Each structure stands twice: as C-alpha cells, then as structure tokens.
Short mmCIF file of C-alpha atoms in Angstrom, two decimals:
data_model
loop_
_atom_site.label_atom_id
_atom_site.label_comp_id
_atom_site.label_asym_id
_atom_site.label_seq_id
_atom_site.Cartn_x
_atom_site.Cartn_y
_atom_site.Cartn_z
CA GLY X 1 0.00 0.00 0.00
CA GLU X 2 0.91 3.65 -0.04
CA ASP X 3 3.52 4.82 2.40
CA VAL X 4 4.86 8.24 3.34
CA GLU X 5 8.04 8.50 5.35
CA GLN X 6 9.70 11.37 7.17
CA SER X 7 12.48 11.70 9.67
CA LEU X 8 11.11 12.24 13.17
CA PHE X 9 13.20 15.15 14.40
CA LEU X 10 15.09 18.15 13.09
CA SER X 11 16.92 20.71 15.20
CA VAL X 12 18.13 24.02 13.77
CA ARG X 13 19.45 27.31 15.03
CA GLU X 14 17.29 30.40 14.74
CA GLY X 15 18.02 32.23 11.50
CA ASP X 16 19.28 29.13 9.68
CA SER X 17 17.36 27.33 6.94
CA SER X 18 15.45 24.15 7.75
CA VAL X 19 14.94 21.37 5.26
CA ILE X 20 12.37 18.71 6.02
CA ASN X 21 12.35 15.68 3.74
CA CYS X 22 9.64 13.24 2.79
CA THR X 23 9.50 10.18 0.56
CA TYR X 24 6.41 8.47 -0.76
CA THR X 25 5.74 5.29 -2.66
CA ASP X 26 2.49 5.90 -4.57
CA SER X 27 3.46 6.73 -8.15
CA SER X 28 -0.09 7.93 -8.84
CA SER X 29 0.18 10.72 -6.27
CA THR X 30 -1.30 13.86 -7.70
CA TYR X 31 -1.06 16.34 -4.87
CA LEU X 32 1.54 16.57 -2.14
CA TYR X 33 0.97 18.64 0.94
CA TRP X 34 2.79 20.07 3.89
CA TYR X 35 0.81 20.60 7.09
CA LYS X 36 2.00 22.26 10.28
CA GLN X 37 0.79 21.28 13.73
CA GLU X 38 1.63 23.57 16.62
CA PRO X 39 1.46 22.23 20.18
CA GLY X 40 -2.09 21.59 21.28
CA ALA X 41 -3.56 22.60 17.94
CA GLY X 42 -4.96 20.99 14.82
CA LEU X 43 -3.21 20.66 11.48
CA GLN X 44 -2.90 23.71 9.30
CA LEU X 45 -2.18 23.48 5.60
CA LEU X 46 1.07 25.30 4.78
CA THR X 47 1.39 24.62 1.11
CA TYR X 48 0.81 22.02 -1.55
CA ILE X 49 2.28 21.14 -4.91
CA PHE X 50 0.78 19.46 -7.92
CA SER X 51 2.73 16.50 -9.22
CA ASN X 52 3.56 18.15 -12.54
CA MET X 53 5.48 20.90 -10.74
CA ASP X 54 9.10 20.77 -9.60
CA MET X 55 9.12 23.69 -7.26
CA LYS X 56 6.80 26.05 -5.48
CA GLN X 57 7.81 29.06 -3.46
CA ASP X 58 5.67 30.96 -0.99
CA GLN X 59 7.48 33.62 1.05
CA ARG X 60 9.89 31.75 3.35
CA LEU X 61 8.69 28.33 2.19
CA THR X 62 10.10 26.45 -0.78
CA VAL X 63 8.74 23.06 -1.80
CA LEU X 64 10.84 20.86 -4.08
CA LEU X 65 9.45 17.76 -5.76
CA ASN X 66 11.53 15.06 -7.40
CA LYS X 67 8.85 12.90 -8.92
CA LYS X 68 11.32 10.38 -10.31
CA ASP X 69 12.70 9.67 -6.84
CA LYS X 70 9.32 10.29 -5.13
CA HIS X 71 11.01 12.80 -2.85
CA LEU X 72 9.43 15.96 -1.46
CA SER X 73 11.13 18.57 0.65
CA LEU X 74 10.10 21.69 2.53
CA ARG X 75 12.67 24.41 3.03
CA ILE X 76 12.00 27.14 5.58
CA ALA X 77 14.29 30.11 5.16
CA ASP X 78 15.35 32.22 8.16
CA THR X 79 13.78 29.78 10.62
CA GLN X 80 12.19 31.41 13.65
CA THR X 81 11.26 30.03 17.06
CA GLY X 82 7.63 30.32 16.00
CA ASP X 83 8.32 27.73 13.32
CA SER X 84 8.83 25.08 16.00
CA ALA X 85 6.09 22.55 15.34
CA ILE X 86 5.44 19.16 13.79
CA TYR X 87 5.39 19.16 10.00
CA PHE X 88 3.38 16.49 8.21
CA CYS X 89 3.89 15.47 4.63
CA ALA X 90 0.81 14.04 2.90
CA GLU X 91 -0.05 12.75 -0.54
CA SER X 92 -3.22 12.02 -2.41
CA ALA X 93 -4.23 10.80 -5.82
CA SER X 94 -7.07 12.33 -7.82
CA GLY X 95 -9.81 10.11 -9.07
CA GLY X 96 -11.79 7.75 -6.92
CA SER X 97 -12.14 8.30 -3.21
CA TYR X 98 -9.89 10.93 -1.78
CA ILE X 99 -8.18 9.68 1.37
CA PRO X 100 -4.81 11.28 1.99
CA THR X 101 -1.89 9.39 3.38
CA PHE X 102 0.09 11.23 6.03
CA GLY X 103 3.65 10.74 7.14
CA ARG X 104 4.41 10.41 10.84
CA GLY X 105 5.49 14.03 11.10
CA THR X 106 8.83 15.74 11.65
CA SER X 107 9.28 17.66 14.90
CA LEU X 108 11.17 20.84 14.11
CA ILE X 109 12.96 22.35 17.09
CA VAL X 110 14.34 25.85 16.66
CA HIS X 111 16.83 26.96 19.28
CA PRO X 112 18.39 30.39 19.81
CA ASP W 1 -16.32 32.37 12.06
CA THR W 2 -14.55 29.11 12.94
CA ALA W 3 -14.22 26.89 9.89
CA VAL W 4 -14.18 23.44 11.53
CA SER W 5 -15.16 23.19 15.18
CA GLN W 6 -15.24 20.26 17.57
CA THR W 7 -16.75 19.78 21.00
CA PRO W 8 -15.69 19.03 23.58
CA LYS W 9 -12.07 20.08 23.50
CA TYR W 10 -11.25 17.77 26.40
CA LEU W 11 -13.01 14.59 27.43
CA VAL W 12 -12.08 12.49 30.45
CA THR W 13 -14.17 9.40 31.08
CA GLN W 14 -14.16 5.92 32.57
CA MET W 15 -13.61 2.67 30.73
CA GLY W 16 -16.82 1.14 29.48
CA ASN W 17 -18.65 4.42 29.01
CA ASP W 18 -20.22 5.60 25.74
CA LYS W 19 -19.32 9.06 24.51
CA SER W 20 -19.80 11.29 21.49
CA ILE W 21 -17.65 13.97 19.93
CA LYS W 22 -19.31 16.56 17.73
CA CYS W 23 -17.93 18.21 14.62
CA GLU W 24 -19.33 21.04 12.56
CA GLN W 25 -17.98 22.78 9.48
CA ASN W 26 -19.28 26.03 8.01
CA LEU W 27 -17.23 25.87 4.82
CA GLY W 28 -19.91 24.30 2.66
CA HIS W 29 -17.72 21.25 2.16
CA ASP W 30 -19.26 17.97 1.09
CA THR W 31 -16.80 15.56 2.66
CA MET W 32 -15.87 15.16 6.30
CA TYR W 33 -13.33 12.97 8.05
CA TRP W 34 -12.30 11.68 11.44
CA TYR W 35 -8.67 11.08 12.33
CA LYS W 36 -7.06 9.61 15.42
CA GLN W 37 -3.67 10.92 16.53
CA ASP W 38 -1.88 8.73 19.02
CA SER W 39 0.71 9.70 21.63
CA LYS W 40 3.46 9.39 19.02
CA LYS W 41 1.64 11.91 16.82
CA PHE W 42 0.80 9.32 14.19
CA LEU W 43 -2.32 10.33 12.26
CA LYS W 44 -4.67 7.56 11.27
CA ILE W 45 -7.72 8.11 9.07
CA MET W 46 -10.79 6.54 10.65
CA PHE W 47 -13.66 7.58 8.40
CA SER W 48 -14.33 9.54 5.28
CA TYR W 49 -17.94 10.52 4.63
CA ASN W 50 -19.94 12.48 2.12
CA ASN W 51 -23.57 12.32 1.23
CA LYS W 52 -22.89 9.47 -1.12
CA GLU W 53 -20.42 7.25 0.58
CA LEU W 54 -19.01 6.24 3.93
CA ILE W 55 -15.51 4.89 3.75
CA ILE W 56 -14.34 3.09 6.83
CA ASN W 57 -10.77 2.25 7.66
CA GLU W 58 -11.08 -1.48 8.22
CA THR W 59 -8.75 -1.32 11.22
CA VAL W 60 -11.20 0.85 13.17
CA PRO W 61 -13.19 -1.17 15.75
CA ASN W 62 -16.93 -1.22 15.22
CA ARG W 63 -17.30 0.45 18.62
CA PHE W 64 -16.66 3.64 16.65
CA SER W 65 -19.49 4.93 14.50
CA PRO W 66 -19.86 8.20 12.60
CA LYS W 67 -23.23 9.87 12.50
CA SER W 68 -24.08 12.68 10.12
CA PRO W 69 -27.35 14.51 10.75
CA ASP W 70 -26.62 16.85 7.83
CA LYS W 71 -23.83 17.89 5.48
CA ALA W 72 -22.31 20.29 7.98
CA HIS W 73 -21.98 17.80 10.83
CA LEU W 74 -20.19 14.53 11.38
CA ASN W 75 -20.27 13.26 14.93
CA LEU W 76 -18.21 10.40 16.28
CA HIS W 77 -19.85 8.00 18.70
CA ILE W 78 -17.74 5.60 20.71
CA ASN W 79 -19.20 2.66 22.63
CA SER W 80 -17.58 0.79 25.50
CA LEU W 81 -14.53 3.00 25.73
CA GLU W 82 -11.17 1.31 26.28
CA LEU W 83 -7.86 2.61 27.62
CA GLY W 84 -6.35 2.40 24.14
CA ASP W 85 -8.91 4.85 22.83
CA SER W 86 -7.09 7.65 24.63
CA ALA W 87 -5.83 9.95 21.88
CA VAL W 88 -6.55 13.21 20.13
CA TYR W 89 -9.37 12.98 17.61
CA PHE W 90 -9.43 15.41 14.72
CA CYS W 91 -12.30 16.20 12.47
CA ALA W 92 -11.59 17.57 9.00
CA SER W 93 -13.53 18.59 5.92
CA SER W 94 -12.85 19.16 2.25
CA HIS W 95 -14.67 20.04 -0.93
CA THR W 96 -14.40 17.10 -3.27
CA THR W 97 -13.83 18.39 -6.75
CA SER W 98 -11.73 17.21 -9.63
CA GLY W 99 -8.98 19.52 -8.50
CA GLN W 100 -6.96 20.03 -5.39
CA GLU W 101 -8.74 18.86 -2.28
CA THR W 102 -7.33 20.57 0.77
CA GLN W 103 -8.48 19.30 4.12
CA TYR W 104 -9.29 21.77 6.85
CA PHE W 105 -8.82 20.44 10.36
CA GLY W 106 -10.62 21.13 13.58
CA PRO W 107 -8.69 21.90 16.77
CA GLY W 108 -8.98 18.34 18.08
CA THR W 109 -10.65 16.60 21.00
CA ARG W 110 -8.34 15.20 23.65
CA LEU W 111 -9.86 11.99 24.97
CA LEU W 112 -8.51 10.37 28.11
CA VAL W 113 -9.97 7.06 29.20
CA LEU W 114 -9.28 6.10 32.81
#
C-alpha cells in the first residue's frame, strides 16, 4: 500500500534554513501537501504542490518535488522560534475516493 | 467564524462508558473525516464521509461509528470506551472536486480514558 516516510526530528538554530524531507511510494500521487501542527492545535495546511510541478515558493517556504525519486522537501528560510512545530507530509491521488496518506510528522525544534 | 469546530475540547471518562464527539464545518464542504492521533503523533484516518459514501478504515473497531445529521456535521460515537482509545481525535472537511482537495482540520478533542 501507499507509504509516506519522514524523519522524526530536526533541530536548527534560529536564522538558519530548515529542510524537512519526505519520501512516498504511490506513483499515482497527484497532490503533495505540507501541514504544520503547533502544540495543542490541529493541522494547518502550509502549502501544496501538484505533481507536474518541480518547485513552489511561498514567502519563506520552498517546496521541491523530485517525482522520479518520489522525494518531497520543505525548506523554511530564516527559521524562527515560532516555526517550532510538527510538520506532516501528505499525498493524495485524484480520481476515486480521496483519502490522503500522512507521514508520521517531523518535529522541528528551533533553538536560539 | 470558525471553519471546523469540535466539542468538547477535552473529554475524560471511565472505561466502558459511551461518549460522542461533535464536529461542525461552516465551509460548505461535502466531505468530512475523522482522524485519530496517538501519543506518538501518528495520524490515522478513521472515516471519510460524504452524502454518497461512507468509507471506513477497516482497522477501526466497530465500537466507533460516525453519524451525520446533515452535510455540515459529522459526529463520532464511541461505545464501551477502552484505555487504548485515549488519543486526540481530529475532524476535517474538504470540498471534493476534480482539483486540489485541501483538508481543513478542527482543533482536536483530547480523549482520556481512565
């Protein structure tokens, strides 16, 4: 079945760039998402990318997609303490029933 | 103007009890979902429901049942609660179109079974 994998933890210094990586197995994935979950809160969509795109940039966020390797990354420039959260990668395929598959989440810790 | 809301936010109860968690969305979406997030933050889809189809994750015990009085609500009823049901339960909704289908999540209900 489909699988989405992420590393569990990432620690960066404030002001540095963070890169969170994700791999997936479903070659029919159409949309790939990044969600952010702050402590005690629900998931919030950060950004998404369509599978025919290689890159998407939105302010401090850059999403890179390597469809051949089924690898997705999220780069956060100038990481701030407020970026500390869990980041979930998710994928879905269009057509049929839409049920996204989520990774286990990467805990980003930003220290001064 | 909350998009997806859940009640209660916290729920503490004894083993064996029956409880319900309510979810409402005011986004006009046609599909709603329930997720369970365990202590390790793993998100598991439990149900996906629109007015045409209920999709159940086969690993979900039949003690869990979704009930939808209308398109804007999908409540989760749990019978005979067990210790392992302790988790955070998230409701979500989306508009199912042929394009991108972003899910909007509620704030979660923290269930503790004693």
